[in-house]
Amino acid sequence: MNPGYSGFKKMAQHFVLSMFDREGQPVGFCSFIPERLDLVQIDIILIKKDLRGRGLGRILLGYLEQALQHGTVLYVRQVTGTGRKFFTRCGFSRDVQLFKVLKPGNRLYNAGPGRVPAAGACV
């Protein structure tokens, strides 16, 4: 990750969903901004470089989706080429920005309340 990433300066104003390995070491995080109850901006999903491609970003996004109500709009304002591919594979649509309206059939995990099964990468 670029150490000059401007989002670091605003991170204290965001919500952060963190992921740790079995030894308690951080492996990734998702920074997001609830603008309203039904509108959430995803600032960044970042996974430790040597662990990318294993579906961990998808799992983080899945946990975030489970915490939100049906009809919530998730969107990404700025995204890299790699990020764009990830989000579109995870069901986001391309408009002016990437976005996703949560509804019963389009969540990454439909395992029921409080349950997120193991998953593969967004492909």
Coordinates of N, CA and C in Angstrom, one line a residue:
M1 N 0.8 -1.2 0.0 CA 0.0 0.0 0.0 C 0.9 1.2 0.0
N2 N 0.4 2.2 -0.7 CA 1.1 3.5 -0.7 C 1.1 4.2 0.6
P3 N 2.3 4.4 1.2 CA 2.3 5.1 2.5 C 1.8 6.5 2.5
G4 N 1.7 7.1 1.3 CA 1.2 8.4 1.1 C -0.3 8.4 0.9
Y5 N -1.0 7.3 1.1 CA -2.4 7.2 0.9 C -3.2 8.2 1.7
S6 N -3.9 9.1 1.1 CA -4.6 10.2 1.8 C -5.6 9.7 2.8
G7 N -6.2 8.5 2.6 CA -7.2 8.0 3.5 C -6.7 7.7 4.9
F8 N -5.3 7.6 5.1 CA -4.8 7.4 6.4 C -5.0 8.6 7.3
K9 N -5.0 9.8 6.7 CA -5.2 11.0 7.5 C -6.6 11.1 8.0
K10 N -7.6 10.5 7.3 CA -9.0 10.6 7.7 C -9.5 9.3 8.4
M11 N -8.6 8.3 8.6 CA -9.0 7.0 9.2 C -9.7 7.1 10.5
A12 N -9.4 8.1 11.3 CA -10.0 8.2 12.6 C -11.5 8.6 12.5
Q13 N -11.9 9.1 11.4 CA -13.3 9.5 11.1 C -14.1 8.3 10.5
H14 N -13.4 7.2 10.2 CA -14.1 6.1 9.5 C -14.3 5.0 10.5
F15 N -15.1 4.0 10.1 CA -15.3 2.8 10.8 C -14.3 1.8 10.2
V16 N -13.7 0.9 10.9 CA -12.7 0.0 10.4 C -13.1 -1.4 10.9
L17 N -13.2 -2.3 9.9 CA -13.4 -3.7 10.2 C -12.1 -4.4 10.0
S18 N -11.5 -5.0 11.0 CA -10.2 -5.6 10.9 C -10.2 -7.1 10.9
M19 N -9.2 -7.7 10.3 CA -9.1 -9.1 10.2 C -7.7 -9.5 10.8
F20 N -7.7 -10.6 11.6 CA -6.4 -11.0 12.2 C -6.3 -12.5 12.0
D21 N -5.0 -13.0 12.0 CA -4.8 -14.4 11.8 C -4.9 -15.1 13.2
R22 N -4.7 -16.4 13.2 CA -4.9 -17.2 14.5 C -3.9 -16.7 15.6
E23 N -2.8 -16.1 15.2 CA -1.8 -15.7 16.2 C -2.1 -14.2 16.6
G24 N -3.1 -13.6 16.1 CA -3.5 -12.3 16.5 C -2.8 -11.2 15.7
Q25 N -2.1 -11.6 14.6 CA -1.5 -10.6 13.7 C -2.5 -10.1 12.7
P26 N -2.4 -8.7 12.4 CA -3.3 -8.2 11.5 C -3.0 -8.7 10.1
V27 N -4.1 -9.0 9.3 CA -3.9 -9.5 7.9 C -4.7 -8.6 6.9
G28 N -5.6 -7.8 7.4 CA -6.3 -6.9 6.5 C -7.4 -6.1 7.2
F29 N -7.9 -5.1 6.5 CA -9.0 -4.3 7.1 C -9.8 -3.7 6.0
C30 N -11.0 -3.3 6.4 CA -12.0 -2.6 5.5 C -12.3 -1.3 6.2
S31 N -12.1 -0.2 5.6 CA -12.4 1.1 6.1 C -13.7 1.6 5.4
F32 N -14.7 2.0 6.1 CA -15.9 2.5 5.5 C -16.5 3.6 6.3
I33 N -17.4 4.3 5.6 CA -18.1 5.5 6.1 C -19.6 5.4 6.0
P34 N -20.3 5.2 7.1 CA -21.8 5.2 7.0 C -22.2 6.7 6.9
E35 N -22.7 7.0 5.7 CA -23.2 8.4 5.4 C -24.6 8.6 5.9
R36 N -25.4 7.5 5.8 CA -26.7 7.4 6.3 C -27.0 6.0 6.7
L37 N -28.1 5.7 7.3 CA -28.4 4.3 7.7 C -28.4 3.4 6.4
D38 N -28.8 3.9 5.3 CA -28.9 3.1 4.1 C -27.9 3.5 3.0
L39 N -26.8 4.2 3.3 CA -25.8 4.6 2.4 C -24.4 4.5 3.0
V40 N -23.6 3.6 2.5 CA -22.3 3.4 3.1 C -21.2 3.4 2.0
Q41 N -20.2 4.3 2.2 CA -19.1 4.4 1.3 C -18.0 3.5 1.8
I42 N -17.5 2.6 0.9 CA -16.3 1.8 1.3 C -15.1 2.6 0.8
D43 N -14.2 2.9 1.8 CA -13.0 3.7 1.4 C -11.9 2.8 0.9
I44 N -11.7 1.7 1.6 CA -10.6 0.8 1.1 C -10.8 -0.6 1.8
I45 N -10.5 -1.6 1.0 CA -10.3 -3.0 1.6 C -8.9 -3.3 1.2
L46 N -8.1 -3.7 2.3 CA -6.7 -4.0 2.1 C -6.3 -5.2 2.8
I47 N -5.7 -6.1 2.1 CA -5.2 -7.4 2.6 C -3.7 -7.4 2.5
K48 N -3.0 -7.9 3.5 CA -1.6 -8.1 3.5 C -1.1 -8.7 2.2
K49 N -0.1 -8.1 1.6 CA 0.3 -8.5 0.2 C 0.5 -10.0 0.0
D50 N 1.2 -10.7 0.9 CA 1.5 -12.1 0.7 C 0.2 -13.0 1.0
L51 N -0.9 -12.4 1.4 CA -2.1 -13.2 1.6 C -3.2 -12.9 0.6
R52 N -2.9 -12.1 -0.4 CA -3.9 -11.7 -1.4 C -4.3 -12.9 -2.3
G53 N -5.4 -12.9 -2.8 CA -5.9 -13.9 -3.7 C -6.4 -15.1 -3.0
R54 N -6.7 -15.0 -1.8 CA -7.2 -16.2 -1.0 C -8.6 -16.0 -0.5
G55 N -9.3 -14.9 -1.0 CA -10.7 -14.7 -0.6 C -10.8 -13.9 0.7
L56 N -9.8 -13.4 1.3 CA -9.9 -12.7 2.5 C -10.7 -11.3 2.4
G57 N -10.4 -10.6 1.2 CA -11.1 -9.4 1.0 C -12.6 -9.6 0.8
R58 N -13.0 -10.7 0.2 CA -14.4 -11.1 0.0 C -15.0 -11.4 1.4
I59 N -14.3 -12.1 2.3 CA -14.8 -12.3 3.6 C -15.0 -11.0 4.4
L60 N -14.1 -10.1 4.3 CA -14.3 -8.8 5.0 C -15.5 -8.1 4.5
L61 N -15.7 -8.1 3.1 CA -16.8 -7.4 2.5 C -18.1 -8.2 2.9
G62 N -18.0 -9.5 3.0 CA -19.2 -10.3 3.4 C -19.7 -9.9 4.8
Y63 N -18.7 -9.8 5.7 CA -19.1 -9.4 7.1 C -19.7 -8.0 7.1
L64 N -19.2 -7.1 6.4 CA -19.8 -5.7 6.3 C -21.2 -5.8 5.8
E65 N -21.4 -6.6 4.7 CA -22.7 -6.7 4.1 C -23.7 -7.3 5.1
Q66 N -23.3 -8.3 5.9 CA -24.2 -8.9 6.8 C -24.7 -7.9 7.9
A67 N -23.8 -7.0 8.2 CA -24.2 -6.0 9.3 C -25.1 -4.9 8.8
L68 N -25.4 -4.9 7.5 CA -26.3 -3.8 7.0 C -27.6 -4.3 6.6
Q69 N -28.6 -3.4 6.6 CA -30.0 -3.8 6.3 C -30.2 -3.9 4.8
H70 N -31.2 -4.7 4.4 CA -31.6 -4.7 2.9 C -31.9 -3.3 2.4
G71 N -31.5 -3.1 1.2 CA -31.7 -1.8 0.6 C -30.6 -0.8 0.8
T72 N -29.6 -1.2 1.6 CA -28.4 -0.3 1.8 C -27.6 -0.2 0.6
V73 N -27.2 0.9 0.2 CA -26.3 1.1 -1.0 C -24.9 1.2 -0.5
L74 N -24.1 0.3 -1.0 CA -22.6 0.3 -0.8 C -22.0 1.0 -2.0
Y75 N -21.1 1.9 -1.8 CA -20.4 2.4 -3.0 C -19.0 2.7 -2.7
V76 N -18.2 2.8 -3.8 CA -16.8 3.1 -3.8 C -16.6 4.3 -4.6
R77 N -16.0 5.3 -4.0 CA -15.8 6.6 -4.8 C -14.6 6.5 -5.7
Q78 N -13.5 6.1 -5.2 CA -12.2 6.1 -6.0 C -11.7 4.6 -5.8
V79 N -11.2 4.1 -7.0 CA -10.8 2.7 -6.9 C -9.7 2.5 -7.9
T80 N -8.7 1.7 -7.6 CA -7.7 1.3 -8.5 C -8.2 0.3 -9.5
G81 N -7.4 0.0 -10.6 CA -7.9 -1.1 -11.5 C -8.1 -2.4 -10.9
T82 N -7.2 -2.8 -10.0 CA -7.3 -4.0 -9.2 C -8.6 -4.0 -8.4
G83 N -8.8 -2.9 -7.7 CA -10.0 -2.7 -6.8 C -11.2 -2.8 -7.7
R84 N -11.2 -2.2 -8.8 CA -12.4 -2.2 -9.7 C -12.8 -3.6 -10.1
K85 N -11.8 -4.4 -10.4 CA -12.0 -5.8 -10.8 C -12.6 -6.6 -9.6
F86 N -12.0 -6.4 -8.4 CA -12.5 -7.0 -7.2 C -14.0 -6.7 -6.9
F87 N -14.3 -5.4 -6.9 CA -15.6 -5.0 -6.6 C -16.7 -5.5 -7.6
T88 N -16.3 -5.4 -8.9 CA -17.3 -5.9 -9.9 C -17.5 -7.4 -9.8
R89 N -16.4 -8.1 -9.4 CA -16.6 -9.6 -9.2 C -17.4 -9.9 -8.0
C90 N -17.5 -8.9 -7.1 CA -18.3 -9.1 -5.9 C -19.7 -8.5 -6.0
G91 N -20.1 -8.2 -7.2 CA -21.5 -7.8 -7.5 C -21.7 -6.3 -7.6
F92 N -20.7 -5.5 -7.5 CA -20.9 -4.0 -7.7 C -21.1 -3.7 -9.1
S93 N -21.9 -2.7 -9.4 CA -22.1 -2.3 -10.8 C -21.4 -1.0 -11.1
R94 N -21.1 -0.8 -12.3 CA -20.3 0.4 -12.7 C -21.4 1.4 -13.1
D95 N -21.3 2.6 -12.5 CA -22.1 3.8 -12.9 C -21.1 4.9 -12.9
V96 N -21.4 6.0 -12.3 CA -20.5 7.1 -12.1 C -19.4 6.6 -11.1
Q97 N -19.9 5.8 -10.2 CA -19.1 5.1 -9.2 C -19.5 3.7 -9.1
L98 N -18.7 2.9 -8.4 CA -19.1 1.5 -8.2 C -20.1 1.5 -7.0
F99 N -21.2 0.7 -7.2 CA -22.2 0.6 -6.1 C -22.8 -0.7 -6.1
K100 N -23.5 -1.0 -5.0 CA -24.3 -2.2 -4.8 C -25.4 -1.9 -3.8
V101 N -26.6 -2.3 -4.2 CA -27.8 -2.2 -3.4 C -28.0 -3.6 -2.8
L102 N -27.9 -3.7 -1.5 CA -28.1 -5.0 -0.8 C -29.5 -5.5 -0.9
K103 N -29.7 -6.7 -1.3 CA -31.1 -7.3 -1.3 C -30.9 -8.8 -1.0
P104 N -32.0 -9.5 -0.8 CA -31.8 -10.9 -0.4 C -31.0 -11.8 -1.3
G105 N -31.0 -11.6 -2.6 CA -30.3 -12.6 -3.5 C -28.9 -12.2 -3.9
N106 N -28.4 -11.0 -3.5 CA -27.1 -10.6 -4.0 C -26.0 -10.4 -3.0
R107 N -26.2 -10.8 -1.8 CA -25.2 -10.7 -0.8 C -24.1 -11.8 -1.0
L108 N -22.9 -11.5 -0.6 CA -21.8 -12.5 -0.8 C -22.1 -13.7 0.0
Y109 N -22.7 -13.6 1.2 CA -23.0 -14.8 2.0 C -24.5 -14.8 2.3
N110 N -25.2 -15.8 2.1 CA -26.6 -15.9 2.5 C -26.8 -17.1 3.5
A111 N -25.9 -17.1 4.5 CA -25.9 -18.2 5.4 C -26.8 -18.0 6.6
G112 N -27.5 -16.8 6.7 CA -28.3 -16.6 7.8 C -27.6 -15.6 8.8
P113 N -28.4 -15.1 9.7 CA -27.9 -14.1 10.7 C -26.6 -14.6 11.4
G114 N -25.6 -13.8 11.5 CA -24.4 -14.1 12.3 C -23.5 -15.2 11.8
R115 N -23.8 -15.7 10.6 CA -23.0 -16.9 10.1 C -22.4 -16.5 8.8
V116 N -21.1 -16.6 8.7 CA -20.4 -16.3 7.4 C -19.5 -17.6 7.2
P117 N -19.9 -18.3 6.1 CA -19.1 -19.6 5.8 C -17.7 -19.2 5.2
A118 N -16.8 -20.2 5.2 CA -15.6 -20.0 4.5 C -15.9 -19.8 3.0
A119 N -15.1 -19.0 2.3 CA -15.4 -18.7 0.9 C -14.2 -18.6 0.1
G120 N -14.4 -18.8 -1.2 CA -13.3 -18.6 -2.2 C -13.2 -17.1 -2.6
A121 N -12.3 -16.8 -3.4 CA -12.2 -15.4 -3.9 C -13.3 -15.0 -4.8
C122 N -13.5 -13.7 -4.9 CA -14.5 -13.1 -5.8 C -14.0 -13.4 -7.2
V123 N -14.6 -14.3 -7.9 CA -14.2 -14.7 -9.3 C -15.4 -14.6 -10.2

